[in-house]
Amino acid sequence: MNTAVSFTTPNGEDLVVLSRKDYEALLRQAEQAEDLEDLLAVQAFEARVAAGEEERIPSEFVDRLIDGENPIRVWRDFRGLSARELAAAAGISAAYLSEIETGKKEGSLSVFRQIAKALRLDLDDLVWGEGQPKSGETERTDG
């Protein structure tokens, strides 16, 4: 690299002046470091997938969650379970599950835990969007 010139401004700020060639070389190094960091992150994710600690979720299911569809129904569909199968695995009636999925009933925390366990999920995966307006709805504020 060529010589860099450093100086201090009258207000005490330290500055460095580089040649264009040195500046572009520095940018290339930064880009390479970023690329390496991204590659390592992908490899770490792939290792977690291989170990069964992570899973890939197709975009159609992610889009449904983002659009505000009931997470239990989306995850049930993703897992390939009927409502009856999930209800049996969670120890609740299919009618009760249907009421939770359609929003007619909220369901207790213990029921959500049972459903999450049956779907092989963390509880947070079923309630992450709670308290936020669904698509097409506006948030209500008092006052």
JSON list of C-alpha atoms in Angstrom, two decimals:
[
{"chain": "A", "resi": 1, "resn": "MET", "atom": "CA", "xyz": [0.00, 0.00, 0.00]},
{"chain": "A", "resi": 2, "resn": "ASN", "atom": "CA", "xyz": [1.02, 3.55, -0.53]},
{"chain": "A", "resi": 3, "resn": "THR", "atom": "CA", "xyz": [1.58, 6.04, 2.20]},
{"chain": "A", "resi": 4, "resn": "ALA", "atom": "CA", "xyz": [-1.39, 7.39, 4.09]},
{"chain": "A", "resi": 5, "resn": "VAL", "atom": "CA", "xyz": [-1.38, 10.90, 5.44]},
{"chain": "A", "resi": 6, "resn": "SER", "atom": "CA", "xyz": [-2.99, 11.53, 8.80]},
{"chain": "A", "resi": 7, "resn": "PHE", "atom": "CA", "xyz": [-3.75, 14.84, 10.43]},
{"chain": "A", "resi": 8, "resn": "THR", "atom": "CA", "xyz": [-5.86, 16.40, 13.12]},
{"chain": "A", "resi": 9, "resn": "THR", "atom": "CA", "xyz": [-8.42, 19.05, 12.25]},
{"chain": "A", "resi": 10, "resn": "PRO", "atom": "CA", "xyz": [-8.67, 22.27, 14.26]},
{"chain": "A", "resi": 11, "resn": "ASN", "atom": "CA", "xyz": [-11.64, 20.77, 16.19]},
{"chain": "A", "resi": 12, "resn": "GLY", "atom": "CA", "xyz": [-9.57, 17.70, 17.18]},
{"chain": "A", "resi": 13, "resn": "GLU", "atom": "CA", "xyz": [-10.89, 15.14, 14.70]},
{"chain": "A", "resi": 14, "resn": "ASP", "atom": "CA", "xyz": [-8.28, 12.64, 13.42]},
{"chain": "A", "resi": 15, "resn": "LEU", "atom": "CA", "xyz": [-8.45, 12.14, 9.64]},
{"chain": "A", "resi": 16, "resn": "VAL", "atom": "CA", "xyz": [-6.56, 9.95, 7.19]},
{"chain": "A", "resi": 17, "resn": "VAL", "atom": "CA", "xyz": [-6.11, 10.61, 3.48]},
{"chain": "A", "resi": 18, "resn": "LEU", "atom": "CA", "xyz": [-5.51, 7.57, 1.25]},
{"chain": "A", "resi": 19, "resn": "SER", "atom": "CA", "xyz": [-4.74, 7.25, -2.40]},
{"chain": "A", "resi": 20, "resn": "ARG", "atom": "CA", "xyz": [-7.66, 6.05, -4.56]},
{"chain": "A", "resi": 21, "resn": "LYS", "atom": "CA", "xyz": [-5.80, 2.75, -5.10]},
{"chain": "A", "resi": 22, "resn": "ASP", "atom": "CA", "xyz": [-5.40, 2.16, -1.34]},
{"chain": "A", "resi": 23, "resn": "TYR", "atom": "CA", "xyz": [-8.99, 3.19, -0.69]},
{"chain": "A", "resi": 24, "resn": "GLU", "atom": "CA", "xyz": [-10.33, 0.72, -3.29]},
{"chain": "A", "resi": 25, "resn": "ALA", "atom": "CA", "xyz": [-8.10, -2.05, -1.92]},
{"chain": "A", "resi": 26, "resn": "LEU", "atom": "CA", "xyz": [-9.47, -1.36, 1.56]},
{"chain": "A", "resi": 27, "resn": "LEU", "atom": "CA", "xyz": [-13.04, -1.55, 0.23]},
{"chain": "A", "resi": 28, "resn": "ARG", "atom": "CA", "xyz": [-12.29, -4.90, -1.47]},
{"chain": "A", "resi": 29, "resn": "GLN", "atom": "CA", "xyz": [-10.91, -6.27, 1.79]},
{"chain": "A", "resi": 30, "resn": "ALA", "atom": "CA", "xyz": [-14.01, -5.12, 3.66]},
{"chain": "A", "resi": 31, "resn": "GLU", "atom": "CA", "xyz": [-16.27, -6.75, 1.05]},
{"chain": "A", "resi": 32, "resn": "GLN", "atom": "CA", "xyz": [-14.29, -9.99, 1.26]},
{"chain": "A", "resi": 33, "resn": "ALA", "atom": "CA", "xyz": [-14.57, -9.97, 5.04]},
{"chain": "A", "resi": 34, "resn": "GLU", "atom": "CA", "xyz": [-18.34, -9.42, 4.76]},
{"chain": "A", "resi": 35, "resn": "ASP", "atom": "CA", "xyz": [-18.64, -12.25, 2.22]},
{"chain": "A", "resi": 36, "resn": "LEU", "atom": "CA", "xyz": [-16.70, -14.56, 4.53]},
{"chain": "A", "resi": 37, "resn": "GLU", "atom": "CA", "xyz": [-18.93, -13.62, 7.47]},
{"chain": "A", "resi": 38, "resn": "ASP", "atom": "CA", "xyz": [-22.03, -14.37, 5.35]},
{"chain": "A", "resi": 39, "resn": "LEU", "atom": "CA", "xyz": [-20.58, -17.70, 4.22]},
{"chain": "A", "resi": 40, "resn": "LEU", "atom": "CA", "xyz": [-19.82, -18.69, 7.82]},
{"chain": "A", "resi": 41, "resn": "ALA", "atom": "CA", "xyz": [-23.35, -17.75, 8.88]},
{"chain": "A", "resi": 42, "resn": "VAL", "atom": "CA", "xyz": [-24.84, -19.90, 6.11]},
{"chain": "A", "resi": 43, "resn": "GLN", "atom": "CA", "xyz": [-22.58, -22.82, 7.05]},
{"chain": "A", "resi": 44, "resn": "ALA", "atom": "CA", "xyz": [-23.58, -22.49, 10.71]},
{"chain": "A", "resi": 45, "resn": "PHE", "atom": "CA", "xyz": [-27.27, -22.50, 9.71]},
{"chain": "A", "resi": 46, "resn": "GLU", "atom": "CA", "xyz": [-26.76, -25.53, 7.48]},
{"chain": "A", "resi": 47, "resn": "ALA", "atom": "CA", "xyz": [-25.07, -27.34, 10.39]},
{"chain": "A", "resi": 48, "resn": "ARG", "atom": "CA", "xyz": [-28.04, -26.52, 12.65]},
{"chain": "A", "resi": 49, "resn": "VAL", "atom": "CA", "xyz": [-30.43, -27.83, 9.97]},
{"chain": "A", "resi": 50, "resn": "ALA", "atom": "CA", "xyz": [-28.40, -31.04, 9.64]},
{"chain": "A", "resi": 51, "resn": "ALA", "atom": "CA", "xyz": [-28.45, -31.46, 13.43]},
{"chain": "A", "resi": 52, "resn": "GLY", "atom": "CA", "xyz": [-32.24, -30.97, 13.51]},
{"chain": "A", "resi": 53, "resn": "GLU", "atom": "CA", "xyz": [-31.98, -27.73, 15.47]},
{"chain": "A", "resi": 54, "resn": "GLU", "atom": "CA", "xyz": [-33.40, -25.58, 12.64]},
{"chain": "A", "resi": 55, "resn": "GLU", "atom": "CA", "xyz": [-35.74, -26.22, 9.77]},
{"chain": "A", "resi": 56, "resn": "ARG", "atom": "CA", "xyz": [-36.48, -24.60, 6.45]},
{"chain": "A", "resi": 57, "resn": "ILE", "atom": "CA", "xyz": [-39.95, -23.21, 6.04]},
{"chain": "A", "resi": 58, "resn": "PRO", "atom": "CA", "xyz": [-41.27, -22.58, 2.52]},
{"chain": "A", "resi": 59, "resn": "SER", "atom": "CA", "xyz": [-42.15, -18.98, 1.73]},
{"chain": "A", "resi": 60, "resn": "GLU", "atom": "CA", "xyz": [-45.84, -19.79, 1.23]},
{"chain": "A", "resi": 61, "resn": "PHE", "atom": "CA", "xyz": [-46.13, -20.61, 4.94]},
{"chain": "A", "resi": 62, "resn": "VAL", "atom": "CA", "xyz": [-44.03, -17.61, 5.99]},
{"chain": "A", "resi": 63, "resn": "ASP", "atom": "CA", "xyz": [-46.25, -15.36, 3.85]},
{"chain": "A", "resi": 64, "resn": "ARG", "atom": "CA", "xyz": [-49.36, -16.75, 5.50]},
{"chain": "A", "resi": 65, "resn": "LEU", "atom": "CA", "xyz": [-47.93, -15.98, 8.95]},
{"chain": "A", "resi": 66, "resn": "ILE", "atom": "CA", "xyz": [-46.91, -12.47, 7.88]},
{"chain": "A", "resi": 67, "resn": "ASP", "atom": "CA", "xyz": [-50.38, -11.90, 6.43]},
{"chain": "A", "resi": 68, "resn": "GLY", "atom": "CA", "xyz": [-51.86, -12.57, 9.87]},
{"chain": "A", "resi": 69, "resn": "GLU", "atom": "CA", "xyz": [-53.34, -16.01, 9.34]},
{"chain": "A", "resi": 70, "resn": "ASN", "atom": "CA", "xyz": [-53.76, -18.02, 12.53]},
{"chain": "A", "resi": 71, "resn": "PRO", "atom": "CA", "xyz": [-50.32, -19.47, 13.35]},
{"chain": "A", "resi": 72, "resn": "ILE", "atom": "CA", "xyz": [-51.76, -22.74, 14.63]},
{"chain": "A", "resi": 73, "resn": "ARG", "atom": "CA", "xyz": [-53.52, -23.38, 11.33]},
{"chain": "A", "resi": 74, "resn": "VAL", "atom": "CA", "xyz": [-50.43, -22.41, 9.31]},
{"chain": "A", "resi": 75, "resn": "TRP", "atom": "CA", "xyz": [-48.13, -24.67, 11.34]},
{"chain": "A", "resi": 76, "resn": "ARG", "atom": "CA", "xyz": [-50.69, -27.48, 11.30]},
{"chain": "A", "resi": 77, "resn": "ASP", "atom": "CA", "xyz": [-50.80, -27.27, 7.50]},
{"chain": "A", "resi": 78, "resn": "PHE", "atom": "CA", "xyz": [-47.00, -27.12, 7.34]},
{"chain": "A", "resi": 79, "resn": "ARG", "atom": "CA", "xyz": [-46.74, -30.26, 9.46]},
{"chain": "A", "resi": 80, "resn": "GLY", "atom": "CA", "xyz": [-49.35, -31.99, 7.28]},
{"chain": "A", "resi": 81, "resn": "LEU", "atom": "CA", "xyz": [-51.76, -32.59, 10.14]},
{"chain": "A", "resi": 82, "resn": "SER", "atom": "CA", "xyz": [-55.54, -32.52, 10.04]},
{"chain": "A", "resi": 83, "resn": "ALA", "atom": "CA", "xyz": [-57.35, -30.59, 12.74]},
{"chain": "A", "resi": 84, "resn": "ARG", "atom": "CA", "xyz": [-58.47, -33.89, 14.24]},
{"chain": "A", "resi": 85, "resn": "GLU", "atom": "CA", "xyz": [-54.89, -35.24, 14.35]},
{"chain": "A", "resi": 86, "resn": "LEU", "atom": "CA", "xyz": [-53.50, -32.10, 15.98]},
{"chain": "A", "resi": 87, "resn": "ALA", "atom": "CA", "xyz": [-56.34, -31.94, 18.50]},
{"chain": "A", "resi": 88, "resn": "ALA", "atom": "CA", "xyz": [-55.74, -35.58, 19.48]},
{"chain": "A", "resi": 89, "resn": "ALA", "atom": "CA", "xyz": [-51.98, -34.98, 19.82]},
{"chain": "A", "resi": 90, "resn": "ALA", "atom": "CA", "xyz": [-52.63, -31.90, 21.97]},
{"chain": "A", "resi": 91, "resn": "GLY", "atom": "CA", "xyz": [-55.27, -33.63, 24.10]},
{"chain": "A", "resi": 92, "resn": "ILE", "atom": "CA", "xyz": [-58.13, -31.30, 23.17]},
{"chain": "A", "resi": 93, "resn": "SER", "atom": "CA", "xyz": [-61.26, -31.68, 21.07]},
{"chain": "A", "resi": 94, "resn": "ALA", "atom": "CA", "xyz": [-61.22, -30.90, 17.36]},
{"chain": "A", "resi": 95, "resn": "ALA", "atom": "CA", "xyz": [-64.10, -28.48, 17.94]},
{"chain": "A", "resi": 96, "resn": "TYR", "atom": "CA", "xyz": [-62.07, -26.54, 20.53]},
{"chain": "A", "resi": 97, "resn": "LEU", "atom": "CA", "xyz": [-59.08, -26.43, 18.19]},
{"chain": "A", "resi": 98, "resn": "SER", "atom": "CA", "xyz": [-61.33, -25.12, 15.42]},
{"chain": "A", "resi": 99, "resn": "GLU", "atom": "CA", "xyz": [-62.64, -22.37, 17.70]},
{"chain": "A", "resi": 100, "resn": "ILE", "atom": "CA", "xyz": [-59.05, -21.34, 18.56]},
{"chain": "A", "resi": 101, "resn": "GLU", "atom": "CA", "xyz": [-58.00, -21.37, 14.89]},
{"chain": "A", "resi": 102, "resn": "THR", "atom": "CA", "xyz": [-60.99, -19.25, 13.85]},
{"chain": "A", "resi": 103, "resn": "GLY", "atom": "CA", "xyz": [-60.57, -16.82, 16.73]},
{"chain": "A", "resi": 104, "resn": "LYS", "atom": "CA", "xyz": [-63.87, -17.69, 18.41]},
{"chain": "A", "resi": 105, "resn": "LYS", "atom": "CA", "xyz": [-61.97, -18.72, 21.55]},
{"chain": "A", "resi": 106, "resn": "GLU", "atom": "CA", "xyz": [-58.57, -17.57, 22.78]},
{"chain": "A", "resi": 107, "resn": "GLY", "atom": "CA", "xyz": [-57.39, -20.80, 24.37]},
{"chain": "A", "resi": 108, "resn": "SER", "atom": "CA", "xyz": [-55.50, -21.04, 27.63]},
{"chain": "A", "resi": 109, "resn": "LEU", "atom": "CA", "xyz": [-51.75, -20.90, 28.01]},
{"chain": "A", "resi": 110, "resn": "SER", "atom": "CA", "xyz": [-51.66, -24.59, 28.91]},
{"chain": "A", "resi": 111, "resn": "VAL", "atom": "CA", "xyz": [-53.58, -25.48, 25.74]},
{"chain": "A", "resi": 112, "resn": "PHE", "atom": "CA", "xyz": [-51.18, -23.38, 23.66]},
{"chain": "A", "resi": 113, "resn": "ARG", "atom": "CA", "xyz": [-48.28, -25.21, 25.29]},
{"chain": "A", "resi": 114, "resn": "GLN", "atom": "CA", "xyz": [-49.86, -28.56, 24.39]},
{"chain": "A", "resi": 115, "resn": "ILE", "atom": "CA", "xyz": [-50.45, -27.44, 20.80]},
{"chain": "A", "resi": 116, "resn": "ALA", "atom": "CA", "xyz": [-46.90, -26.10, 20.50]},
{"chain": "A", "resi": 117, "resn": "LYS", "atom": "CA", "xyz": [-45.52, -29.40, 21.79]},
{"chain": "A", "resi": 118, "resn": "ALA", "atom": "CA", "xyz": [-47.66, -31.38, 19.34]},
{"chain": "A", "resi": 119, "resn": "LEU", "atom": "CA", "xyz": [-46.44, -29.16, 16.48]},
{"chain": "A", "resi": 120, "resn": "ARG", "atom": "CA", "xyz": [-42.80, -29.43, 17.69]},
{"chain": "A", "resi": 121, "resn": "LEU", "atom": "CA", "xyz": [-42.56, -25.65, 18.16]},
{"chain": "A", "resi": 122, "resn": "ASP", "atom": "CA", "xyz": [-41.64, -23.14, 20.80]},
{"chain": "A", "resi": 123, "resn": "LEU", "atom": "CA", "xyz": [-44.64, -21.41, 22.33]},
{"chain": "A", "resi": 124, "resn": "ASP", "atom": "CA", "xyz": [-43.37, -18.12, 20.84]},
{"chain": "A", "resi": 125, "resn": "ASP", "atom": "CA", "xyz": [-43.92, -19.53, 17.34]},
{"chain": "A", "resi": 126, "resn": "LEU", "atom": "CA", "xyz": [-47.66, -19.57, 18.00]},
{"chain": "A", "resi": 127, "resn": "VAL", "atom": "CA", "xyz": [-48.04, -16.14, 19.60]},
{"chain": "A", "resi": 128, "resn": "TRP", "atom": "CA", "xyz": [-45.38, -13.96, 17.92]},
{"chain": "A", "resi": 129, "resn": "GLY", "atom": "CA", "xyz": [-47.93, -11.75, 16.17]},
{"chain": "A", "resi": 130, "resn": "GLU", "atom": "CA", "xyz": [-50.33, -11.43, 19.10]},
{"chain": "A", "resi": 131, "resn": "GLY", "atom": "CA", "xyz": [-51.37, -7.90, 19.96]},
{"chain": "A", "resi": 132, "resn": "GLN", "atom": "CA", "xyz": [-50.65, -6.61, 16.48]},
{"chain": "A", "resi": 133, "resn": "PRO", "atom": "CA", "xyz": [-53.38, -5.85, 13.96]},
{"chain": "A", "resi": 134, "resn": "LYS", "atom": "CA", "xyz": [-53.93, -8.50, 11.30]},
{"chain": "A", "resi": 135, "resn": "SER", "atom": "CA", "xyz": [-53.67, -7.55, 7.66]},
{"chain": "A", "resi": 136, "resn": "GLY", "atom": "CA", "xyz": [-56.54, -5.30, 6.67]},
{"chain": "A", "resi": 137, "resn": "GLU", "atom": "CA", "xyz": [-57.21, -4.24, 10.27]},
{"chain": "A", "resi": 138, "resn": "THR", "atom": "CA", "xyz": [-56.29, -0.99, 11.88]},
{"chain": "A", "resi": 139, "resn": "GLU", "atom": "CA", "xyz": [-54.92, -0.76, 15.38]},
{"chain": "A", "resi": 140, "resn": "ARG", "atom": "CA", "xyz": [-57.42, 0.62, 17.86]},
{"chain": "A", "resi": 141, "resn": "THR", "atom": "CA", "xyz": [-56.27, 3.21, 20.34]},
{"chain": "A", "resi": 142, "resn": "ASP", "atom": "CA", "xyz": [-58.30, 4.66, 23.20]},
{"chain": "A", "resi": 143, "resn": "GLY", "atom": "CA", "xyz": [-58.34, 8.35, 23.72]}
]
